[in-house]
């Protein structure tokens, strides 16, 4: 699978043009995706020296990308050379600007590796967080109050 990954706000916390703190488990999950034979594309607005800094930051943490701001296809390269905008060809895009926000990196791995939908993860979280509440009883219903030992 070809996976396009944003840098600022996704791999690291948003501090552009500086490099922010790594989001928990981001590099570890990216390395796992590479081990699973996915092709990762760094998809970022960074250019020039700022891009080089981001790539070096990732390399230092063991993350090497298949491509940068390109899908490496002939069609993409032709359009890029002719100064035309070309949509990046990827199966999945991981970006902090997703509708619904950015899942945690362990959730992202589960979504990709197990085919679990983000909707399913959110529904499970909501169910776990909703604890059935018992309504308070009026004082005159003393027999319904539980005495604690």
PDB file of C-alpha atoms in Angstrom:
ATOM      1  CA  UNK A   1       0.000   0.000   0.000  1.00  0.00           C
ATOM      2  CA  UNK A   2       1.230   3.524  -0.737  1.00  0.00           C
ATOM      3  CA  UNK A   3       0.777   5.792   2.282  1.00  0.00           C
ATOM      4  CA  UNK A   4       1.257   9.578   2.154  1.00  0.00           C
ATOM      5  CA  UNK A   5       2.182  11.057   5.536  1.00  0.00           C
ATOM      6  CA  UNK A   6       2.157  14.727   6.490  1.00  0.00           C
ATOM      7  CA  UNK A   7       4.994  15.966   8.701  1.00  0.00           C
ATOM      8  CA  UNK A   8       3.980  19.053  10.706  1.00  0.00           C
ATOM      9  CA  UNK A   9       1.093  18.332  13.048  1.00  0.00           C
ATOM     10  CA  UNK A  10       1.141  14.630  12.143  1.00  0.00           C
ATOM     11  CA  UNK A  11       4.567  13.101  12.780  1.00  0.00           C
ATOM     12  CA  UNK A  12       5.577  16.024  15.012  1.00  0.00           C
ATOM     13  CA  UNK A  13       3.550  18.594  16.899  1.00  0.00           C
ATOM     14  CA  UNK A  14       2.893  21.739  14.870  1.00  0.00           C
ATOM     15  CA  UNK A  15       5.764  24.227  15.373  1.00  0.00           C
ATOM     16  CA  UNK A  16       6.408  25.153  11.718  1.00  0.00           C
ATOM     17  CA  UNK A  17       8.968  26.312  10.608  1.00  0.00           C
ATOM     18  CA  UNK A  18      10.709  24.681  13.589  1.00  0.00           C
ATOM     19  CA  UNK A  19      10.393  20.942  14.111  1.00  0.00           C
ATOM     20  CA  UNK A  20       8.050  20.215  16.982  1.00  0.00           C
ATOM     21  CA  UNK A  21       8.141  17.379  19.481  1.00  0.00           C
ATOM     22  CA  UNK A  22       7.416  13.911  18.082  1.00  0.00           C
ATOM     23  CA  UNK A  23       3.826  12.753  18.474  1.00  0.00           C
ATOM     24  CA  UNK A  24       3.698   9.664  20.692  1.00  0.00           C
ATOM     25  CA  UNK A  25       4.621   6.471  18.781  1.00  0.00           C
ATOM     26  CA  UNK A  26       4.766   8.239  15.377  1.00  0.00           C
ATOM     27  CA  UNK A  27       8.222   7.044  14.317  1.00  0.00           C
ATOM     28  CA  UNK A  28       7.718   3.598  15.820  1.00  0.00           C
ATOM     29  CA  UNK A  29       4.510   3.095  13.841  1.00  0.00           C
ATOM     30  CA  UNK A  30       6.100   4.471  10.658  1.00  0.00           C
ATOM     31  CA  UNK A  31       8.957   1.965  11.043  1.00  0.00           C
ATOM     32  CA  UNK A  32       6.412  -0.831  11.560  1.00  0.00           C
ATOM     33  CA  UNK A  33       4.582   0.199   8.376  1.00  0.00           C
ATOM     34  CA  UNK A  34       7.885   0.133   6.470  1.00  0.00           C
ATOM     35  CA  UNK A  35       8.638  -3.347   7.904  1.00  0.00           C
ATOM     36  CA  UNK A  36       5.170  -4.413   6.715  1.00  0.00           C
ATOM     37  CA  UNK A  37       6.361  -3.422   3.200  1.00  0.00           C
ATOM     38  CA  UNK A  38       4.202  -0.328   2.768  1.00  0.00           C
ATOM     39  CA  UNK A  39       5.657   2.497   0.675  1.00  0.00           C
ATOM     40  CA  UNK A  40       5.675   5.745   2.629  1.00  0.00           C
ATOM     41  CA  UNK A  41       5.666   9.139   0.956  1.00  0.00           C
ATOM     42  CA  UNK A  42       6.499  12.225   2.975  1.00  0.00           C
ATOM     43  CA  UNK A  43       3.772  14.669   1.940  1.00  0.00           C
ATOM     44  CA  UNK A  44       4.560  18.142   3.273  1.00  0.00           C
ATOM     45  CA  UNK A  45       4.607  21.834   2.408  1.00  0.00           C
ATOM     46  CA  UNK A  46       8.241  22.007   3.528  1.00  0.00           C
ATOM     47  CA  UNK A  47      10.739  22.830   0.801  1.00  0.00           C
ATOM     48  CA  UNK A  48      14.472  23.422   0.519  1.00  0.00           C
ATOM     49  CA  UNK A  49      16.370  23.577   3.783  1.00  0.00           C
ATOM     50  CA  UNK A  50      13.231  23.060   5.901  1.00  0.00           C
ATOM     51  CA  UNK A  51      12.454  19.872   3.974  1.00  0.00           C
ATOM     52  CA  UNK A  52      16.053  18.662   4.338  1.00  0.00           C
ATOM     53  CA  UNK A  53      15.830  19.224   8.108  1.00  0.00           C
ATOM     54  CA  UNK A  54      12.590  17.210   8.322  1.00  0.00           C
ATOM     55  CA  UNK A  55      14.055  14.350   6.265  1.00  0.00           C
ATOM     56  CA  UNK A  56      17.189  14.294   8.424  1.00  0.00           C
ATOM     57  CA  UNK A  57      15.062  14.336  11.585  1.00  0.00           C
ATOM     58  CA  UNK A  58      13.179  11.273  10.298  1.00  0.00           C
ATOM     59  CA  UNK A  59      16.387   9.483   9.178  1.00  0.00           C
ATOM     60  CA  UNK A  60      17.902   9.952  12.646  1.00  0.00           C
ATOM     61  CA  UNK A  61      14.903   8.060  14.020  1.00  0.00           C
ATOM     62  CA  UNK A  62      15.119   5.257  11.459  1.00  0.00           C
ATOM     63  CA  UNK A  63      12.349   6.404   9.105  1.00  0.00           C
ATOM     64  CA  UNK A  64      13.247   6.396   5.400  1.00  0.00           C
ATOM     65  CA  UNK A  65      10.635   7.435   2.851  1.00  0.00           C
ATOM     66  CA  UNK A  66       9.983   5.825  -0.529  1.00  0.00           C
ATOM     67  CA  UNK A  67       9.413   9.285  -2.020  1.00  0.00           C
ATOM     68  CA  UNK A  68       9.009  12.915  -0.981  1.00  0.00           C
ATOM     69  CA  UNK A  69       6.095  15.069  -2.224  1.00  0.00           C
ATOM     70  CA  UNK A  70       5.812  12.738  -5.219  1.00  0.00           C
ATOM     71  CA  UNK A  71       4.471   9.292  -5.972  1.00  0.00           C
ATOM     72  CA  UNK A  72       7.505   8.599  -8.208  1.00  0.00           C
ATOM     73  CA  UNK A  73       5.263   7.596 -11.105  1.00  0.00           C
ATOM     74  CA  UNK A  74       6.125   8.671 -14.648  1.00  0.00           C
ATOM     75  CA  UNK A  75       2.821  10.528 -14.937  1.00  0.00           C
ATOM     76  CA  UNK A  76       3.519  12.554 -11.790  1.00  0.00           C
ATOM     77  CA  UNK A  77       7.035  13.407 -12.963  1.00  0.00           C
ATOM     78  CA  UNK A  78       5.785  14.487 -16.422  1.00  0.00           C
ATOM     79  CA  UNK A  79       3.154  16.796 -14.911  1.00  0.00           C
ATOM     80  CA  UNK A  80       5.677  18.141 -12.394  1.00  0.00           C
ATOM     81  CA  UNK A  81       8.159  18.924 -15.178  1.00  0.00           C
ATOM     82  CA  UNK A  82       5.486  20.794 -17.157  1.00  0.00           C
ATOM     83  CA  UNK A  83       4.676  22.976 -14.120  1.00  0.00           C
ATOM     84  CA  UNK A  84       1.182  21.526 -13.781  1.00  0.00           C
ATOM     85  CA  UNK A  85      -0.376  20.600 -10.486  1.00  0.00           C
ATOM     86  CA  UNK A  86      -0.611  16.870 -10.082  1.00  0.00           C
ATOM     87  CA  UNK A  87      -2.572  15.011  -7.439  1.00  0.00           C
ATOM     88  CA  UNK A  88      -0.452  12.642  -5.400  1.00  0.00           C
ATOM     89  CA  UNK A  89      -1.378   8.998  -6.005  1.00  0.00           C
ATOM     90  CA  UNK A  90      -1.591   7.183  -2.662  1.00  0.00           C
ATOM     91  CA  UNK A  91      -3.915   4.600  -1.142  1.00  0.00           C
ATOM     92  CA  UNK A  92      -4.038   6.312   2.248  1.00  0.00           C
ATOM     93  CA  UNK A  93      -3.291   9.850   3.458  1.00  0.00           C
ATOM     94  CA  UNK A  94      -2.340  10.416   7.106  1.00  0.00           C
ATOM     95  CA  UNK A  95      -2.793  14.070   8.032  1.00  0.00           C
ATOM     96  CA  UNK A  96      -3.715  16.025  11.148  1.00  0.00           C
ATOM     97  CA  UNK A  97      -6.320  17.913   9.083  1.00  0.00           C
ATOM     98  CA  UNK A  98      -8.462  14.792   8.559  1.00  0.00           C
ATOM     99  CA  UNK A  99     -12.158  15.131   9.190  1.00  0.00           C
ATOM    100  CA  UNK A 100     -12.481  13.873  12.720  1.00  0.00           C
ATOM    101  CA  UNK A 101      -8.887  14.760  13.561  1.00  0.00           C
ATOM    102  CA  UNK A 102      -5.797  12.592  13.747  1.00  0.00           C
ATOM    103  CA  UNK A 103      -6.198   9.190  15.386  1.00  0.00           C
ATOM    104  CA  UNK A 104      -3.399   8.091  17.712  1.00  0.00           C
ATOM    105  CA  UNK A 105      -0.490   6.388  15.962  1.00  0.00           C
ATOM    106  CA  UNK A 106      -1.353   2.961  17.466  1.00  0.00           C
ATOM    107  CA  UNK A 107      -4.895   3.424  16.098  1.00  0.00           C
ATOM    108  CA  UNK A 108      -3.463   4.391  12.695  1.00  0.00           C
ATOM    109  CA  UNK A 109      -1.443   1.164  12.653  1.00  0.00           C
ATOM    110  CA  UNK A 110      -4.520  -0.881  13.531  1.00  0.00           C
ATOM    111  CA  UNK A 111      -6.578   0.837  10.821  1.00  0.00           C
ATOM    112  CA  UNK A 112      -3.947   0.068   8.172  1.00  0.00           C
ATOM    113  CA  UNK A 113      -2.742  -3.363   9.266  1.00  0.00           C
ATOM    114  CA  UNK A 114      -6.099  -4.851  10.302  1.00  0.00           C
ATOM    115  CA  UNK A 115      -8.442  -2.890   8.066  1.00  0.00           C
ATOM    116  CA  UNK A 116     -10.358  -1.533  11.060  1.00  0.00           C
ATOM    117  CA  UNK A 117     -12.342   1.588  10.264  1.00  0.00           C
ATOM    118  CA  UNK A 118     -11.781   4.778  12.228  1.00  0.00           C
ATOM    119  CA  UNK A 119     -15.544   4.900  12.804  1.00  0.00           C
ATOM    120  CA  UNK A 120     -15.366   1.517  14.564  1.00  0.00           C
ATOM    121  CA  UNK A 121     -12.526   2.717  16.813  1.00  0.00           C
ATOM    122  CA  UNK A 122     -14.441   5.893  17.732  1.00  0.00           C
ATOM    123  CA  UNK A 123     -17.639   3.951  18.453  1.00  0.00           C
ATOM    124  CA  UNK A 124     -15.732   1.529  20.714  1.00  0.00           C
ATOM    125  CA  UNK A 125     -14.140   4.437  22.621  1.00  0.00           C
ATOM    126  CA  UNK A 126     -17.512   6.104  23.120  1.00  0.00           C
ATOM    127  CA  UNK A 127     -19.047   2.855  24.420  1.00  0.00           C
ATOM    128  CA  UNK A 128     -16.148   2.367  26.848  1.00  0.00           C
ATOM    129  CA  UNK A 129     -16.403   5.937  28.140  1.00  0.00           C
ATOM    130  CA  UNK A 130     -20.158   5.854  28.650  1.00  0.00           C
ATOM    131  CA  UNK A 131     -20.718   4.316  32.049  1.00  0.00           C
ATOM    132  CA  UNK A 132     -24.335   3.711  32.963  1.00  0.00           C
ATOM    133  CA  UNK A 133     -25.252   6.281  35.584  1.00  0.00           C
ATOM    134  CA  UNK A 134     -27.627   5.520  38.421  1.00  0.00           C
ATOM    135  CA  UNK A 135     -29.977   8.376  39.164  1.00  0.00           C
ATOM    136  CA  UNK A 136     -29.811   9.832  42.656  1.00  0.00           C
ATOM    137  CA  UNK A 137     -32.756   8.867  44.801  1.00  0.00           C
ATOM    138  CA  UNK A 138     -34.654  11.420  46.880  1.00  0.00           C
ATOM    139  CA  UNK A 139     -33.890  11.281  50.641  1.00  0.00           C
ATOM    140  CA  UNK A 140     -37.295   9.842  51.432  1.00  0.00           C
ATOM    141  CA  UNK A 141     -36.415   6.683  49.413  1.00  0.00           C
ATOM    142  CA  UNK A 142     -33.912   5.650  52.089  1.00  0.00           C
ATOM    143  CA  UNK A 143     -34.399   1.913  51.371  1.00  0.00           C
ATOM    144  CA  UNK A 144     -32.848   2.326  47.909  1.00  0.00           C
ATOM    145  CA  UNK A 145     -29.659   3.877  49.232  1.00  0.00           C
ATOM    146  CA  UNK A 146     -26.766   1.431  49.449  1.00  0.00           C
ATOM    147  CA  UNK A 147     -24.959   1.465  52.736  1.00  0.00           C
ATOM    148  CA  UNK A 148     -21.230   1.259  52.455  1.00  0.00           C
ATOM    149  CA  UNK A 149     -19.335  -0.761  55.051  1.00  0.00           C
TER     150      UNK A 149
END
